[in-house]
Coordinates of C-alpha atoms in Angstrom, one line a residue:
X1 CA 169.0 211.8 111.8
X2 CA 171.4 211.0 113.9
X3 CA 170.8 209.4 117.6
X4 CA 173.5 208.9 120.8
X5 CA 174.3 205.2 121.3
X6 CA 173.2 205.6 124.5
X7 CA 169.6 206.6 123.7
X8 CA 169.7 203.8 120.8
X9 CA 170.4 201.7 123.4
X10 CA 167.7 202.3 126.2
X11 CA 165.1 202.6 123.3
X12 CA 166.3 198.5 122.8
X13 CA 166.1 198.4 126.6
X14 CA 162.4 199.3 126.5
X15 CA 161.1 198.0 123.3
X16 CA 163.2 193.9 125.1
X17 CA 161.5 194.6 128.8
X18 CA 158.2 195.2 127.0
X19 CA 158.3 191.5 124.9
X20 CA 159.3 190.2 128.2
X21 CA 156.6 191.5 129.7
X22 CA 153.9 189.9 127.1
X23 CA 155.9 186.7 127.1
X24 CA 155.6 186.0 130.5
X25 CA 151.7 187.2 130.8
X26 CA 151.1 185.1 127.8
X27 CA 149.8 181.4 128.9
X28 CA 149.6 178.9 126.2
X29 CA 146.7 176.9 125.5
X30 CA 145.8 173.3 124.2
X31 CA 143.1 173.0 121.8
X32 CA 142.4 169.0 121.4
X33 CA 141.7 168.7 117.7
X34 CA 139.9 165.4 115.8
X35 CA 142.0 164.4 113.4
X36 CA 140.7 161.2 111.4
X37 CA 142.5 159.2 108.7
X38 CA 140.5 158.2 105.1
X39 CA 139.9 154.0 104.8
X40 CA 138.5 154.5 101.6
X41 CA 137.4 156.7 98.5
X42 CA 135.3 156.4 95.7
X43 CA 133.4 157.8 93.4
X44 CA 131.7 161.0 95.4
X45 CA 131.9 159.4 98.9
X46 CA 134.7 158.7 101.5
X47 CA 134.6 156.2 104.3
X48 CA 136.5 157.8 107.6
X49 CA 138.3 156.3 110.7
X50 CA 139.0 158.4 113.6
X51 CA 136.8 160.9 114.4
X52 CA 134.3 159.8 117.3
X53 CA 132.8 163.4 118.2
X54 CA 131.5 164.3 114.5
X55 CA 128.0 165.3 114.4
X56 CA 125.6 164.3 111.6
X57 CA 125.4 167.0 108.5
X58 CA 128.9 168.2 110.2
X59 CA 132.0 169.8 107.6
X60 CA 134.9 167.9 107.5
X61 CA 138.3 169.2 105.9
X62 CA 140.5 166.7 103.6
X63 CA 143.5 167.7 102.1
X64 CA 143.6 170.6 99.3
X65 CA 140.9 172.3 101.2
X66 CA 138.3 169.6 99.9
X67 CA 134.8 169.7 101.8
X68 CA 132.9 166.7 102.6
X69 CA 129.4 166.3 104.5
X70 CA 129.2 163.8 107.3
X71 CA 126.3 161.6 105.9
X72 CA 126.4 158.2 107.5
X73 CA 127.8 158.0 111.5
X74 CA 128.3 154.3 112.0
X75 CA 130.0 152.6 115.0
X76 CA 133.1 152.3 113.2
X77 CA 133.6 154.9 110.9
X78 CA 131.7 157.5 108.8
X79 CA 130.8 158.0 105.6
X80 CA 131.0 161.1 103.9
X81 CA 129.5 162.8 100.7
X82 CA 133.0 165.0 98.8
X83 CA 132.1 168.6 97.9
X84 CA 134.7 168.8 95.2
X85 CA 137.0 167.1 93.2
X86 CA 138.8 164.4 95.3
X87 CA 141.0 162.5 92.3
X88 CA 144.4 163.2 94.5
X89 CA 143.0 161.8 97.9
X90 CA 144.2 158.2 99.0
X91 CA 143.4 156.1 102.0
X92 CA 145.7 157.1 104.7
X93 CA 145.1 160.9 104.4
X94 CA 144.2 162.9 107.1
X95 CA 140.5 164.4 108.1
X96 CA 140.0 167.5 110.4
X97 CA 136.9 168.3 111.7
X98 CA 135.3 172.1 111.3
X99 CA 132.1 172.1 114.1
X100 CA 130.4 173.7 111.3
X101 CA 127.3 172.5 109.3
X102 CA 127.3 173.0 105.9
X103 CA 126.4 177.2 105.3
X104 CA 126.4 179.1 102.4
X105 CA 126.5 183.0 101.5
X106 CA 123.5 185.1 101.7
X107 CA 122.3 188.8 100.6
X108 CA 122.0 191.4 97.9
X109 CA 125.1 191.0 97.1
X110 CA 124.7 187.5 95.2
X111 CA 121.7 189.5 92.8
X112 CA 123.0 189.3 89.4
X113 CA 125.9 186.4 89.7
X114 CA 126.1 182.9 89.0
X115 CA 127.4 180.6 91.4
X116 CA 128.1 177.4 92.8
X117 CA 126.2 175.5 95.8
X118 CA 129.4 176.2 97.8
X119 CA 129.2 180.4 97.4
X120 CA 132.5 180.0 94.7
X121 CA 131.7 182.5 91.7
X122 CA 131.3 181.3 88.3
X123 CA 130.5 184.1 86.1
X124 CA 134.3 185.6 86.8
X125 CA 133.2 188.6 87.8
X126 CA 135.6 188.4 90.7
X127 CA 134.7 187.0 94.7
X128 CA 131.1 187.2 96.1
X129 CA 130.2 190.3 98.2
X130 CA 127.6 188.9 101.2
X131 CA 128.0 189.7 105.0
X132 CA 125.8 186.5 106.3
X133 CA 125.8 183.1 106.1
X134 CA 122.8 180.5 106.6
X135 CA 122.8 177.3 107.0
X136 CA 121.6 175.2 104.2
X137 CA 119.5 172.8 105.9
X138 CA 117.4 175.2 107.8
X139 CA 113.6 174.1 109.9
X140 CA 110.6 175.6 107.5
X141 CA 108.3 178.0 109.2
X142 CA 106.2 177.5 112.1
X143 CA 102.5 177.0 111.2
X144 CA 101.7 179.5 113.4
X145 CA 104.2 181.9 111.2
X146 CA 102.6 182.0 108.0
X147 CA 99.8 183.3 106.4
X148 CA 97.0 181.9 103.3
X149 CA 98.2 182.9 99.9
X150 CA 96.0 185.1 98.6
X151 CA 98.3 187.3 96.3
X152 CA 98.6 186.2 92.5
X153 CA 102.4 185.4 91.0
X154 CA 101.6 186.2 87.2
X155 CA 103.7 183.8 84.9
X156 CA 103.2 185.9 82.3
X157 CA 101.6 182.8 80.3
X158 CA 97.8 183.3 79.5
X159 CA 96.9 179.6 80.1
X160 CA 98.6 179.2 83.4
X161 CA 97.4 182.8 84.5
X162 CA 93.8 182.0 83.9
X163 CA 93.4 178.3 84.1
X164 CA 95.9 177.5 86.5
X165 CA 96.8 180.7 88.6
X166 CA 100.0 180.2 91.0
X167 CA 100.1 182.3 94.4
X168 CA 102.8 183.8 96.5
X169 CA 103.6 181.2 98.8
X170 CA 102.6 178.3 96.3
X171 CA 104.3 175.2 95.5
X172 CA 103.4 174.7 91.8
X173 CA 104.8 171.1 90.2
X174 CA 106.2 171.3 86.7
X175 CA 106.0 168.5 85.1
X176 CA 106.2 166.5 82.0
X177 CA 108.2 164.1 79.6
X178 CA 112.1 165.3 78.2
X179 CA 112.2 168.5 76.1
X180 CA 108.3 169.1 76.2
X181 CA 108.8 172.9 77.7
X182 CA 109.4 172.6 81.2
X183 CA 112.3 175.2 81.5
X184 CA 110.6 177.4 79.0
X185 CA 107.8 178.4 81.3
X186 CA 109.8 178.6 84.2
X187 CA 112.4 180.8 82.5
X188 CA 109.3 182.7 81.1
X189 CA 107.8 183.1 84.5
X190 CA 111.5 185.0 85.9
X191 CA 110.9 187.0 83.2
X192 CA 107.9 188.4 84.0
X193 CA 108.8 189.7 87.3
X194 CA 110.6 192.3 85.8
X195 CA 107.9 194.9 87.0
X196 CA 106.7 192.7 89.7
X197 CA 109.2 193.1 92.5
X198 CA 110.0 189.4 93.1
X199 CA 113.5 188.3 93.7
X200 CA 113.9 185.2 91.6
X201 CA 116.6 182.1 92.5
X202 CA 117.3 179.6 89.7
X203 CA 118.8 176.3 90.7
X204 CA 120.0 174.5 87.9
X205 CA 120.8 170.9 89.1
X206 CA 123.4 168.8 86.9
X207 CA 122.4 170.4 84.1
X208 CA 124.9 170.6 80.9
X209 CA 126.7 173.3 81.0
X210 CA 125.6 174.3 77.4
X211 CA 121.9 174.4 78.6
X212 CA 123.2 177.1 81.7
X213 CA 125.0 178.9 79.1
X214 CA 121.9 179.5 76.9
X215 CA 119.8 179.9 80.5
X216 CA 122.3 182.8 81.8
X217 CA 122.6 184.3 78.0
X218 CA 118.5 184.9 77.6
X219 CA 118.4 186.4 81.4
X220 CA 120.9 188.9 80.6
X221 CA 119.7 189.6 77.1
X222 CA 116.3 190.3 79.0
X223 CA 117.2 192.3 81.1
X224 CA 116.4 189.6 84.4
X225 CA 119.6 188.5 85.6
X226 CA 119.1 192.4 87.9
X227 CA 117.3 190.5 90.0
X228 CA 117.9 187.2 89.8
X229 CA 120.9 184.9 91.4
X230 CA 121.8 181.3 89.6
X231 CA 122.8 178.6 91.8
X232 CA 124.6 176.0 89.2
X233 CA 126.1 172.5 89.6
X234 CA 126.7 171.0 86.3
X235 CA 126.1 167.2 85.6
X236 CA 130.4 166.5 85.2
X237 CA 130.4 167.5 88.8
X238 CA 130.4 165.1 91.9
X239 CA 126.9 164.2 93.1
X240 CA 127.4 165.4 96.5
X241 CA 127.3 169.4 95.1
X242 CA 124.3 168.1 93.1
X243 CA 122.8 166.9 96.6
X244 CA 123.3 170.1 98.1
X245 CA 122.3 173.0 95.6
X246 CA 118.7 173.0 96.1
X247 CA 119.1 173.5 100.3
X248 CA 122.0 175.9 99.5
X249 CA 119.1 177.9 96.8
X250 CA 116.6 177.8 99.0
X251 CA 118.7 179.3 102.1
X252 CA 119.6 182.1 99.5
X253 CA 115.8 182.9 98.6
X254 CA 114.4 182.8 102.5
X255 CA 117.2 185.5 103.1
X256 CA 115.3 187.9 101.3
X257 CA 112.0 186.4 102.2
X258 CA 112.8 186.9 106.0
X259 CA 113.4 190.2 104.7
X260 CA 110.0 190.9 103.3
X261 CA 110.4 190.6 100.2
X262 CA 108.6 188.0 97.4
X263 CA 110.4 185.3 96.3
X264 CA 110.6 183.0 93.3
X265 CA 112.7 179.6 93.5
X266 CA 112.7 177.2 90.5
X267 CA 114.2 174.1 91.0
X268 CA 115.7 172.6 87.4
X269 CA 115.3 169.3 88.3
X270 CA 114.6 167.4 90.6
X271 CA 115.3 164.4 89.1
X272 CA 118.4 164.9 88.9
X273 CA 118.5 165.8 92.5
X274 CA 117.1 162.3 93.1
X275 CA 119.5 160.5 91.0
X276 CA 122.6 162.4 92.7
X277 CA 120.5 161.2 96.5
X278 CA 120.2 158.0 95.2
X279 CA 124.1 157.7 94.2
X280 CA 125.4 158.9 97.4
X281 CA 123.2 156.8 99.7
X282 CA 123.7 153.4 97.8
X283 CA 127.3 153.9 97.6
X284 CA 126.7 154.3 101.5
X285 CA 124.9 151.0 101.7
X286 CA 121.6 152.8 102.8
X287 CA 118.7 150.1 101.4
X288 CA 117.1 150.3 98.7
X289 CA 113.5 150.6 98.4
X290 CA 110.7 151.2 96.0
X291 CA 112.5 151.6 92.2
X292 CA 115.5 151.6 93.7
X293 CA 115.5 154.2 95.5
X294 CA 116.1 154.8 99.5
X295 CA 112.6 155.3 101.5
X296 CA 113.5 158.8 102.8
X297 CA 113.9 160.3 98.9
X298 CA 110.0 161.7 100.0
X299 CA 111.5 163.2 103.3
X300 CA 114.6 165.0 101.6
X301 CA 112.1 167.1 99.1
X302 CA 109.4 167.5 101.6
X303 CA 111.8 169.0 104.1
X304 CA 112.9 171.1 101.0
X305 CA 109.6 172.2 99.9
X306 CA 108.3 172.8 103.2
X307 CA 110.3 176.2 103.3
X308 CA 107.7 177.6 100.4
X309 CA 105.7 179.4 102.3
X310 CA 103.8 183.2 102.9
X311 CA 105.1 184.2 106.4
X312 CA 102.5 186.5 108.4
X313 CA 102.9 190.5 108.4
X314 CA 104.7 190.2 111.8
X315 CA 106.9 188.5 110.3
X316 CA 107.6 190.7 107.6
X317 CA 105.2 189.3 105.0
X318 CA 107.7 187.7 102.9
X319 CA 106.9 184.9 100.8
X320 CA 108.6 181.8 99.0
X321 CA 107.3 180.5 96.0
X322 CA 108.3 177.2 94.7
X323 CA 108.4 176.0 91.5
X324 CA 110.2 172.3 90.8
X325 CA 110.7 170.8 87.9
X326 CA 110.5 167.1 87.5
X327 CA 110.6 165.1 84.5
X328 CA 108.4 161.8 83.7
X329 CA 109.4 158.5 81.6
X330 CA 106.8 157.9 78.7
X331 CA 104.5 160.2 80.1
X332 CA 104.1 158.2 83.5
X333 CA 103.0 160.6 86.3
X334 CA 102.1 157.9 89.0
X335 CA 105.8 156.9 89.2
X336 CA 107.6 156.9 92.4
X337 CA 109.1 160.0 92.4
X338 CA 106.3 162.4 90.1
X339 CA 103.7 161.0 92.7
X340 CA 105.7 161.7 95.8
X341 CA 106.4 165.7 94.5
X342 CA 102.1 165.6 93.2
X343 CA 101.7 164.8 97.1
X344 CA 104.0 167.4 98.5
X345 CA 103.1 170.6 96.6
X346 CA 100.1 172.4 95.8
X347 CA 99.2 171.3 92.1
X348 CA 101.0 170.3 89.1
X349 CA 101.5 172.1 85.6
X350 CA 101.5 168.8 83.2
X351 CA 103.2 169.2 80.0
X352 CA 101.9 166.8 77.2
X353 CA 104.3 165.8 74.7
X354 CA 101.5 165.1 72.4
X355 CA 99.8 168.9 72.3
X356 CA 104.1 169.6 71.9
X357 CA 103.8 167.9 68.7
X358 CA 101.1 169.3 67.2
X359 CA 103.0 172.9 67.8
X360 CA 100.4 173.9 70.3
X361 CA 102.9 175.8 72.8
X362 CA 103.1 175.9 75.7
X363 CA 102.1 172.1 75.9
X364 CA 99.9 172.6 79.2
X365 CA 97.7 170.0 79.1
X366 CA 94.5 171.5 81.2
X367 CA 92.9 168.2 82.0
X368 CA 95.9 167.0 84.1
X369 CA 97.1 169.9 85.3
X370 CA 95.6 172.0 88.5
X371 CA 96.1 174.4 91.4
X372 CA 94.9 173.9 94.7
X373 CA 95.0 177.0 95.9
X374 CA 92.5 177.9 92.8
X375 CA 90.7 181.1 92.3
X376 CA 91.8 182.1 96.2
X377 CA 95.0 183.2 94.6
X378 CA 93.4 184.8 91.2
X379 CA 92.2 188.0 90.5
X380 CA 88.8 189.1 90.0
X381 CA 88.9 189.5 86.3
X382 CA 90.5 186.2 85.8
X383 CA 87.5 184.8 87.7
X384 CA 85.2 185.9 86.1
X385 CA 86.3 184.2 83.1
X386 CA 88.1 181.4 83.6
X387 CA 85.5 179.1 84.9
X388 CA 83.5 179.4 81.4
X389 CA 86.8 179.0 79.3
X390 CA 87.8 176.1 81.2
X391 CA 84.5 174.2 80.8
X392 CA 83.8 175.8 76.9
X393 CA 87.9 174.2 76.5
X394 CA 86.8 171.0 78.5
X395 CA 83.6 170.0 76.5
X396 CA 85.8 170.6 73.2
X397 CA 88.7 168.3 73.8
X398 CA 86.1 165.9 74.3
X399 CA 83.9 166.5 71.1
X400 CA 87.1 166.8 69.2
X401 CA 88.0 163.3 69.4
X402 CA 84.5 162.1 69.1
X403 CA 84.6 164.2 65.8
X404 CA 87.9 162.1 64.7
X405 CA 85.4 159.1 63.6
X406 CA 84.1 161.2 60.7
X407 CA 80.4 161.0 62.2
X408 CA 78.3 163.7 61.4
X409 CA 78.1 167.0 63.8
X410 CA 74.8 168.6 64.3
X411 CA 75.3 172.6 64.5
X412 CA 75.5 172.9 67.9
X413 CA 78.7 170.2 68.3
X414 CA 80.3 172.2 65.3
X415 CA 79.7 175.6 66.9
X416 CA 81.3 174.3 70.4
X417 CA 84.1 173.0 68.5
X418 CA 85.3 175.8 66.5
X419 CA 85.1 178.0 69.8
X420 CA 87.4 175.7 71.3
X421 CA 89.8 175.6 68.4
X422 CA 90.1 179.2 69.1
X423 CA 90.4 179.1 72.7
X424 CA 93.5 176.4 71.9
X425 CA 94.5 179.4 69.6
X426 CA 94.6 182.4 71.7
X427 CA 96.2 180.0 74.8
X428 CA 98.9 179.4 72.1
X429 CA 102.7 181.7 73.3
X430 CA 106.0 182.0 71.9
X431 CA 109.0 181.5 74.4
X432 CA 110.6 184.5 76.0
X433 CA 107.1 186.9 75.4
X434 CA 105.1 187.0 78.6
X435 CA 101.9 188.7 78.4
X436 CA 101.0 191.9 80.8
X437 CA 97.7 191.4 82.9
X438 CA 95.4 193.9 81.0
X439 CA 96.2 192.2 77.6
X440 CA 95.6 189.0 79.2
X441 CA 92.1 190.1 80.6
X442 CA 91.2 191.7 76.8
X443 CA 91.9 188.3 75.2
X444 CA 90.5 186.1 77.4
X445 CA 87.0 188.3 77.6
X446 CA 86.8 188.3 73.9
X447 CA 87.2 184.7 73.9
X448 CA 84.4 183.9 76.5
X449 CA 82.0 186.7 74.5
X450 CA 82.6 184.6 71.4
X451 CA 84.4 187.7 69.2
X452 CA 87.0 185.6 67.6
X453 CA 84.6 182.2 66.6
X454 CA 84.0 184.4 62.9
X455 CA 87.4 184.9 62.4
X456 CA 89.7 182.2 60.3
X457 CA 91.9 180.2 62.3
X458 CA 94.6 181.3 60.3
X459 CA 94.2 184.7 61.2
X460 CA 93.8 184.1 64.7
X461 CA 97.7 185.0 65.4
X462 CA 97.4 188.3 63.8
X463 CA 93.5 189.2 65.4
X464 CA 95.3 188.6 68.8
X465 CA 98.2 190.5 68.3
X466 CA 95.7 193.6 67.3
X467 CA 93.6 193.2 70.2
X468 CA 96.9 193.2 72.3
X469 CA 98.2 196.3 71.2
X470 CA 94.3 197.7 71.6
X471 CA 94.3 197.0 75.1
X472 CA 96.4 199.4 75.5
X473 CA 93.7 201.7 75.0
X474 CA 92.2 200.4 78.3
X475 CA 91.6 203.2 80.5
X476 CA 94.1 203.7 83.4
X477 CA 91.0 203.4 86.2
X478 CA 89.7 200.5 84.8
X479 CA 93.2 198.7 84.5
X480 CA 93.5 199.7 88.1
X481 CA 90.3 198.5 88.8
X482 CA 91.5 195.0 87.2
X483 CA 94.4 194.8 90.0
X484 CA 92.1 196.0 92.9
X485 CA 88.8 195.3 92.7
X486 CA 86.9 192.5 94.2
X487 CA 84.6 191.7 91.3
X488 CA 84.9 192.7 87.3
X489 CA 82.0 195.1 87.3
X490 CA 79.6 194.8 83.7
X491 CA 80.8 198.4 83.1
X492 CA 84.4 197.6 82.9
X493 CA 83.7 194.2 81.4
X494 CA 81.7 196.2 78.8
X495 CA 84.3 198.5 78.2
X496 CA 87.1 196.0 77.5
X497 CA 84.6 194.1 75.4
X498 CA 84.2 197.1 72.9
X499 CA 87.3 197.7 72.7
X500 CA 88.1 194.4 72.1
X501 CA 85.0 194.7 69.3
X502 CA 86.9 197.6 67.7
X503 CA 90.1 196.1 67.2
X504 CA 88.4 192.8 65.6
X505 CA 86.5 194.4 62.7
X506 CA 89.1 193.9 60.8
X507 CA 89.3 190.1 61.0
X508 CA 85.2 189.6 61.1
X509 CA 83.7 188.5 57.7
X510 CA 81.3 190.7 55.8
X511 CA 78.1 188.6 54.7
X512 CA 76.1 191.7 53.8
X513 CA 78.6 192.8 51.4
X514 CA 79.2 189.9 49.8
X515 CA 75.4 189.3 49.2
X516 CA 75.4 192.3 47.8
X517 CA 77.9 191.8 45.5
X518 CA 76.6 188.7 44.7
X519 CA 73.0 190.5 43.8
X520 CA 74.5 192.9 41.7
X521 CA 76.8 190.3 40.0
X522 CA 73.7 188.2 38.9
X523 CA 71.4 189.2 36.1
X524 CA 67.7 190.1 36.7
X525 CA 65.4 187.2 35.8
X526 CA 63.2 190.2 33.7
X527 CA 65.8 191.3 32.4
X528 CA 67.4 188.1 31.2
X529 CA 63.2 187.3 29.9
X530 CA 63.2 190.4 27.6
X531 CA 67.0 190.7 26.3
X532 CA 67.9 186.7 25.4
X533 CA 65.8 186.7 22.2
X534 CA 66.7 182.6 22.0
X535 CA 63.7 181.5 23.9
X536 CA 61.3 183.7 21.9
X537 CA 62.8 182.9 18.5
X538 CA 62.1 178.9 19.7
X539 CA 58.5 179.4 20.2
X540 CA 58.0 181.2 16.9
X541 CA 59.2 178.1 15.5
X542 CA 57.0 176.0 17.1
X543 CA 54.1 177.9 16.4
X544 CA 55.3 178.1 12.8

């Protein structure tokens, strides 16, 4: 196309009067900005000159887009936990504050992914969709906001559903010696919430990365990771990320709480989160206390755990549940740390390495391990059996070590004992199988009406299995009635019991028969009289 120089020309005219035109309206601006210089680095800290306006829990910026938390404010400088790897930075290096706190993303669109406490994506499946941020250090619910728990969280696992039940809105302690269990039953417990609706968050803290591997690998093949998100920090990572996971976790879950919706956080473990708090704050000079560590470890977990909560229906009805993992040394649950967590949260699942040994799984010792929230939280049918399998299990740990000095056991004593070896039978799980409610109920009535004390122990796998797949039989309105109702009528309970009856036949002995047999197989004292002529033959001779 072509154009007349002249027109070119006022089209330049225009287009230069019009940048004039901004360029003059235009008034620049100074922004003061903090810029401080590092004194000193070393493993996971930094000390910093130069910036007197930075607030406590601020961001800072170091070079290569490196995050750090302002942790210490002194008069002189500050002291500040690194959020990533700082190998290249040097004293001298500059500091720029953010006048941000520490957030991380939030929303549906972290279901399903694995990442780090920091929002970053590890599962390459490309950046994180979220349109919110949160804080990660956020104040916990009024008092004023929440409601009693009342509504059960089923685990899945028959001994902690009946013995043990955990609410929405519960902080339940796991806890227990090394490689007694702990993950399985909180892995187990995300698995059963398939059907339930409950969003779960799993916080692995400075875990090995072959142990998140194997985690993220069995929620996939289960089909859980759909509604689950992983927050990860592995134990090769600086201690500052390991610091911050669980606050960054638990801003993720009470998204979706605030929300409405039920939550389940699992904290995998807090030792480690100690360990990492105890790293940072004596590289920081804080002092020491108790074993070591500094005296505010109990107000860094309480201020975490205090966000587990069930928030009122005005408030959406939403509810966190808690469930941290800690791990004890030689089986010592009044150390510092196990003690403090016992006196924060609302019971403690104890896992006894001993019952691990024997191959009695899970290893949930029942003696040590309890809910405060209790029945409140339990349904009716579990009610109305748990309190006589709990006593019936109670009375038979105790005659069984009595019975370990080879005295002898009247009947009574023997027929308490081999109740309770079945009760430690059917309370027995395989990893990765939670058990649905209605099977649950089956077994556990069964027990408490004494069905499986005639059948061998070695059977006992098998008669469970069979009643399991009977209780599918259950009638749909009574297996309503076993979500709903306020007390397990004697109908219902009857019902379940013969069906129960039904499916055990099988495994019962059969005394008559084998009486019978036994009859038949021995010879009639007449007729043994009149056909063995032996006898008769002797007394002719003696009479001869």
């Amino acid at each position: 196309m072509y154009m007349e120089p002249e027109s070119l020309k006022n089209v330049f005219d225009s287009a230069f009067a019009e940048i004039r035109q901004v360029r003059e309206a235009f008034t620049p601006q100074l922004t003061p900005q903090e810029v401080g210089t590092i004194t000193s680095v070393s493993t996971g800290i930094a000390k910093v000159s130069g910036l007197p306006g930075v607030g406590l829990d601020e961001l800072v910026t170091f070079p290569g887009d490196v995050l750090g938390i302002a942790f210490n404010l002194d008069a002189d400088e500050i002291g500040v936990v690194m959020l990533g790897e700082y190998w290249h930075l040097q004293a001298g290096d500059e500091v720029r504050r953010t006048g941000r706190v520490m957030d991380v993303a939030v929303g549906d669109g972290l279901l399903g992914r694995v990442i780090d406490p920091l929002g970053r994506p590890l599962d390459g499946n490309g950046p994180v969709a979220a349109s919110q941020r949160l804080p990660i250090e956020r104040p916990a619910a009024p008092i004023m906001d929440r409601a009693p728990v009342t509504v059960p969280l089923q685990t899945g696992i028959k001994v902690i559903d009946a013995l043990i039940p955990v609410g929405r809105g519960q902080r339940e302690l796991i806890l227990g010696d090394r490689q007694t269990g702990k993950t399985a039953i909180a892995i187990d417990t995300i698995l059963n919430q398939r059907d339930h609706h409950v969003v779960c968050v799993y916080c692995a803290i400075g875990q090995r990365a072959s142990a998140v591997a194997k985690t993220v690998a069995t929620l996939r093949e289960k089909g859980a990771m759909e509604y689950t998100v992983l927050v990860v920090t592995e134990g090769n990572q600086p201690p500052g990320l390991a610091y911050i996971a669980p606050y960054a976790a638990t801003s993720i879950a009470e998204s979706f709480m605030e929300a409405g919706r039920d939550v389940l956080i699992v904290y995998d473990d807090l030792t480690h989160h100690a360990r990492a708090y105890r790293e940072l704050s004596l590289l920081l000079r804080r002092p020491p206390g108790r074993e070591a560590f500094p005296g505010d470890i109990f107000y860094i977990h309480s201020r975490l755990l205090e966000r587990a909560t069930h928030l009122r229906k005005e408030r959406g009805g939403g509810s966190l549940t808690a469930l941290p993992i800690i791990e004890t040394e030689a089986q010592n649950i009044s150390a510092y740390i196990p003690t403090n967590l016992i006196s924060i949260t609302d019971g403690q699942i104890y896992l006894s390495p001993s019952l691990f040994e024997l191959g009695i799984l899970p290893a949930v010792d029942v003696g040590k391990s309890v809910s405060r929230v209790g029945g409140k939280a339990q349904r009716a049918a579990y009610r109305a059996v748990a309190g006589d399998l709990k006593l019936a299990y109670a009375q038979f740990e105790e005659l069984e070590t009595f019975s370990r000095f080879g005295a002898r056991l009247d009947e009574d004593t023997s027929k308490i004992i081999e109740h309770g070896r079945r009760i430690r039978a059917c309370l027995k799980q395989p990893e990765f199988a939670p058990v649905a409610v209605p099977a649950q109920i089956a077994v556990l009535l069964a027990l408490t009406a004494e069905l499986f004390d005639h059948v061998p122990l070695d059977q006992m796998p098998e008669a469970e299995e069979a009643l399991r797949a009977a209780a599918a039989d259950i009638p749909d309105k009574v297996g309503e009635r076993l979500d709903t109702a306020e007390k397990l009528s004697d109908v219902d309970r009857e019902t379940i019991i013969q069906i129960a009856r039904k499916s055990l036949e099988e495994f019962q002995p059969k005394p008559e028969k084998s009486q019978e047999t036994e009859e038949h197989s021995k010879p009639d004292a007449k007729t043994e009289s009149k056909s063995d002529p032996k006898p008769e033959t002797q007394t002719e001779d003696k009479v001869n």
